[in-house]
Coordinates of C-alpha atoms in Angstrom, one line a residue:
M1 CA 111.6 102.5 133.0
G2 CA 108.7 103.6 130.8
S3 CA 110.0 107.2 130.9
T4 CA 113.2 106.3 129.1
A5 CA 111.6 106.4 125.6
A6 CA 109.8 109.6 126.4
A7 CA 112.9 111.3 127.7
L8 CA 114.9 110.4 124.6
A9 CA 112.2 110.4 121.9
A10 CA 113.5 113.4 120.2
L11 CA 117.0 112.1 119.6
P12 CA 117.3 111.5 115.9
A13 CA 115.7 114.8 114.6
A14 CA 114.0 116.7 117.3
A15 CA 113.3 119.8 115.2
H16 CA 110.8 120.9 117.9
A17 CA 113.4 120.7 120.7
Q18 CA 115.3 123.6 122.1
P19 CA 119.1 123.3 121.5
A20 CA 119.9 122.7 125.2
D21 CA 117.2 120.0 125.4
L22 CA 118.6 118.4 122.2
F23 CA 122.0 118.4 123.7
F24 CA 120.8 116.8 126.9
E25 CA 119.0 114.0 124.9
R26 CA 122.0 113.3 122.7
A27 CA 124.4 113.4 125.6
A28 CA 122.2 111.0 127.6
M29 CA 122.0 108.5 124.7
T30 CA 125.7 108.8 124.1
A31 CA 126.3 108.0 127.8
A32 CA 123.8 105.1 127.6
D33 CA 125.7 103.8 124.6
S34 CA 129.0 103.9 126.4
R35 CA 127.5 102.0 129.3
C36 CA 125.3 99.5 127.5
N37 CA 127.0 99.2 124.1
L38 CA 123.8 100.0 122.2
F39 CA 125.2 100.9 118.7
T40 CA 127.6 100.0 116.0
P41 CA 130.9 101.9 116.3
Q42 CA 129.9 104.0 113.2
V43 CA 126.5 105.1 114.7
S44 CA 128.2 105.8 118.1
A45 CA 130.6 108.2 116.4
A46 CA 127.8 109.8 114.4
L47 CA 125.8 110.3 117.7
A48 CA 128.8 111.9 119.3
S49 CA 129.2 114.3 116.4
G50 CA 125.4 115.1 116.7
A51 CA 125.9 115.8 120.4
A52 CA 128.8 118.1 119.8
Q53 CA 126.9 120.0 117.1
A54 CA 123.9 120.3 119.5
R55 CA 126.2 121.8 122.2
G56 CA 127.4 124.3 119.7
A57 CA 123.9 125.3 118.7
A58 CA 123.0 125.7 122.4
L59 CA 125.9 128.0 123.0
R60 CA 125.1 130.1 120.0
A61 CA 121.5 130.4 121.2
G62 CA 122.7 131.9 124.5
A63 CA 123.0 128.9 126.8
D64 CA 125.6 129.3 129.6
P65 CA 128.6 127.0 129.3
R66 CA 128.4 126.1 132.9
T67 CA 124.7 125.3 132.6
L68 CA 125.4 123.0 129.7
A69 CA 128.2 121.3 131.6
A70 CA 125.8 120.7 134.4
R71 CA 123.2 119.2 132.0
E72 CA 125.8 117.0 130.5
A73 CA 126.7 115.7 134.0
A74 CA 122.9 115.2 134.6
A75 CA 122.6 113.2 131.4
R76 CA 125.5 110.9 132.4
S77 CA 124.0 110.4 135.8
Y78 CA 120.6 109.7 134.3
A79 CA 122.2 107.2 131.9
A80 CA 124.0 105.5 134.8
G81 CA 120.7 104.6 136.4
L82 CA 119.2 102.9 133.2
D83 CA 118.5 99.3 132.9
C84 CA 120.5 98.3 129.8
K85 CA 118.0 95.5 129.0
S86 CA 114.9 97.5 129.4
G87 CA 112.4 97.3 126.6
P88 CA 111.9 101.1 126.2
L89 CA 115.6 101.8 126.0
L90 CA 116.3 99.0 123.5
A91 CA 113.3 100.2 121.4
Q92 CA 114.6 103.8 121.4
A93 CA 118.2 102.6 120.7
A94 CA 116.8 100.8 117.6
R95 CA 115.1 104.0 116.4
V96 CA 118.4 105.9 116.9
Q97 CA 120.4 103.2 115.1
Q98 CA 118.1 103.5 112.2
A99 CA 118.0 107.3 112.1
Y100 CA 121.8 107.6 112.3
S101 CA 122.7 104.8 110.0
G102 CA 122.2 107.0 107.0
Y103 CA 124.2 109.8 108.5
S104 CA 127.0 107.5 109.3
R105 CA 127.3 106.7 105.5
L106 CA 127.8 110.4 104.5
T107 CA 131.3 111.3 103.4
R108 CA 131.0 115.1 103.3
M109 CA 129.4 117.7 105.6
T110 CA 129.6 121.5 105.9
Y111 CA 129.3 123.1 109.3
P112 CA 128.1 126.7 108.9
G113 CA 129.6 129.3 111.3
D114 CA 128.8 132.9 112.0
V115 CA 131.7 134.1 109.8
A116 CA 133.2 131.0 108.2
D117 CA 132.4 127.3 107.5
W118 CA 134.1 124.1 108.3
R119 CA 134.2 121.5 105.4
A120 CA 134.4 117.9 106.5
D121 CA 135.5 115.1 104.2
R122 CA 136.0 111.5 105.4
G123 CA 136.3 109.9 101.9
T124 CA 139.0 107.3 101.3
G125 CA 142.0 107.7 99.1
R126 CA 145.8 107.3 99.2
N127 CA 146.6 111.0 98.7
A128 CA 146.8 113.6 101.4
R129 CA 143.7 115.7 101.6
W130 CA 141.9 118.1 103.8
R131 CA 139.6 116.2 106.2
L132 CA 138.3 119.2 108.0
A133 CA 139.1 122.7 106.7
Q134 CA 138.4 126.4 107.0
D135 CA 139.8 129.1 104.7
A136 CA 141.0 132.5 105.8
T137 CA 142.6 135.6 104.2
F138 CA 144.9 138.0 105.9
G139 CA 147.2 140.8 105.1
G140 CA 149.7 139.5 102.7
G141 CA 148.4 135.9 102.2
R142 CA 145.8 133.2 102.3
M143 CA 145.5 130.3 104.5
T144 CA 143.6 126.9 104.8
F145 CA 143.6 125.5 108.3
G146 CA 142.3 122.3 109.8
L147 CA 142.9 118.6 109.9
A148 CA 144.6 117.0 106.9
G149 CA 146.4 113.7 105.9
R150 CA 145.9 110.5 104.3
E151 CA 143.2 108.0 105.2
G152 CA 143.3 107.5 109.0
A153 CA 145.7 110.4 109.5
N154 CA 144.3 113.8 110.7
A155 CA 147.0 116.2 111.7
L156 CA 146.2 119.8 112.6
V157 CA 147.8 121.9 109.8
A158 CA 148.0 125.4 108.5
V159 CA 148.9 125.8 104.9
A160 CA 149.6 129.4 103.7
E161 CA 150.5 131.3 100.6
F162 CA 152.2 134.6 101.0
T163 CA 151.8 137.2 98.1
D164 CA 155.3 138.5 98.5
E165 CA 156.7 135.0 98.5
Q166 CA 158.4 135.5 101.9
T167 CA 159.1 132.4 103.9
P168 CA 158.1 132.2 107.6
Y169 CA 160.5 130.3 109.8
A170 CA 157.8 129.2 112.3
A171 CA 154.1 129.4 113.1
R172 CA 152.1 129.2 116.4
L173 CA 148.5 128.7 117.2
V174 CA 147.2 131.1 119.8
L175 CA 143.9 130.4 121.7
R176 CA 142.2 131.0 125.0
D177 CA 143.7 129.3 127.9
G178 CA 140.9 127.4 129.8
T179 CA 143.0 127.2 133.0
R180 CA 143.2 130.9 133.2
T181 CA 139.7 131.9 132.2
L182 CA 136.1 131.1 133.3
G183 CA 134.8 131.2 129.8
P184 CA 135.1 133.0 126.3
Y185 CA 135.7 136.7 126.0
L186 CA 132.6 137.7 123.9
D187 CA 130.6 141.0 123.8
A188 CA 127.0 139.9 123.6
R189 CA 126.0 143.5 122.7
A190 CA 128.2 143.7 119.6
R191 CA 127.1 141.9 116.5
N192 CA 129.2 141.0 113.5
Q193 CA 132.4 141.3 115.5
P194 CA 135.6 140.5 113.5
L195 CA 137.3 137.3 114.5
S196 CA 140.3 139.3 115.9
R197 CA 138.1 140.6 118.7
K198 CA 136.9 137.1 119.7
L199 CA 140.1 136.3 121.4
P200 CA 140.9 137.0 125.0
P201 CA 143.8 139.3 126.1
R202 CA 147.2 138.0 125.5
G203 CA 147.7 137.1 129.2
A204 CA 144.7 134.7 129.0
T205 CA 145.9 132.7 126.0
R206 CA 148.1 129.7 125.3
A207 CA 150.2 129.0 122.3
F208 CA 151.2 125.9 120.4
L209 CA 154.3 126.2 118.3
A210 CA 154.2 124.2 115.1
E211 CA 156.4 121.2 115.4
A212 CA 157.2 120.8 111.6
R213 CA 157.4 123.0 108.5
S214 CA 157.5 121.8 104.9
E215 CA 156.6 122.9 101.4
A216 CA 152.9 122.4 101.0
D217 CA 151.4 119.4 99.1
D218 CA 149.7 120.7 96.0
L219 CA 146.4 119.2 97.1
L220 CA 146.4 121.1 100.3
L221 CA 147.2 124.6 98.9
P222 CA 144.5 127.2 99.0
K223 CA 142.6 127.3 95.7
G224 CA 144.5 129.0 92.9
S225 CA 147.8 128.9 94.8
E226 CA 151.0 127.9 93.0
G227 CA 153.0 127.2 96.2
G228 CA 153.0 127.7 99.9
W229 CA 154.2 126.4 103.3
A230 CA 152.6 123.8 105.6
F231 CA 153.0 123.9 109.4
R232 CA 151.9 120.9 111.6
F233 CA 150.8 121.5 115.2
P234 CA 151.0 119.1 118.1
V235 CA 148.2 116.6 118.7
A236 CA 147.3 118.4 121.9
A237 CA 146.4 121.5 120.0
A238 CA 143.5 119.9 118.2
Q239 CA 142.0 118.9 121.5
A240 CA 142.5 122.4 122.9
L241 CA 140.7 123.8 119.9
A242 CA 137.8 121.3 120.2
D243 CA 137.3 122.4 123.9
L244 CA 136.7 126.0 123.1
D245 CA 133.3 127.8 122.7
P246 CA 132.1 127.7 119.1
R247 CA 131.7 131.4 119.0
E248 CA 135.3 132.0 119.8
A249 CA 138.3 132.4 117.4
V250 CA 141.9 131.4 117.4
A251 CA 144.9 133.1 115.7
V252 CA 147.5 131.5 113.5
E253 CA 150.7 133.6 113.7
F254 CA 153.3 133.2 111.0
L255 CA 156.8 134.3 112.2
F256 CA 159.3 136.0 109.9
P257 CA 162.9 137.2 110.4
G258 CA 163.1 140.6 112.0
E259 CA 160.4 139.9 114.5
R260 CA 157.7 140.3 111.8
V261 CA 154.4 138.5 112.4
R262 CA 151.4 137.9 110.0
T263 CA 148.2 136.8 111.6
A264 CA 145.3 134.8 110.3
Y265 CA 142.1 134.2 112.3
V266 CA 140.0 131.1 112.4
E267 CA 136.4 130.7 113.8
V268 CA 136.2 127.8 116.2
G269 CA 132.6 127.0 115.1
D270 CA 131.7 123.4 114.9
F271 CA 135.3 122.1 114.9
A272 CA 134.5 119.6 117.6
A273 CA 131.4 118.3 115.7
G274 CA 133.5 118.0 112.4
R275 CA 136.3 116.2 114.3
A276 CA 133.8 113.7 115.7
F277 CA 132.2 113.2 112.2
L278 CA 135.7 112.2 110.9
Q279 CA 135.9 109.5 113.6
V280 CA 133.0 107.6 111.9
A281 CA 135.3 106.6 109.1
S282 CA 138.0 105.2 111.4
R283 CA 135.7 102.9 113.5

């Protein structure tokens, strides 16, 4: 089992590793942890966040999603054959525990994207706050979108201000339907594409209708806004968003009387990594 430490040696930092290799290493150690209970819950969650971020980096570097899925399966298969009590594995686990223990104590992170960033905040407090958020502007308004709530509560929410003070009666989240497509609709030849062009045709999408509408809490309003509306989406919508390719975009459509629609776009980016980062605080 002497190859265990060598295979996983790059896990904590691995600045020299290619993104796909780093993803394999973190996926393998995550699987080994699941099987052998190697880490504290906080470090397990931090490692899962690191694996999600490595997957996003690999996809941005041009890795094929199917190849990454195969590598993840290989990592799980590899971990399934490890001896949980082997000296090399336990020694590497100790190094990972030490490397990630500092990360697990962080309360804020920023995940840069090609167009927009996700801001993660897992600090404590009684008031509702943004836990993972991205800002967007659109014709006639501004929006903040992401996970929000009080400590331990992370609902997927869109909060928008409309410059003409109109009130939408509903909102829906539109994103690629993985059951109808083989992968994202992206033009590798075109650079700096607007987010609106990173969605598939309408027939290849699915939509989640917001399940609740209310006046927005002041702490959730876009910066400088005096008022706005909050829409909460179903729990399943957050998982559907996390399953997408980080290079994709999703649309939040606000519906007004007279069949009028105003659309804001959100970059998927490292939503999955940021969501995993939040789990550290709840373990």
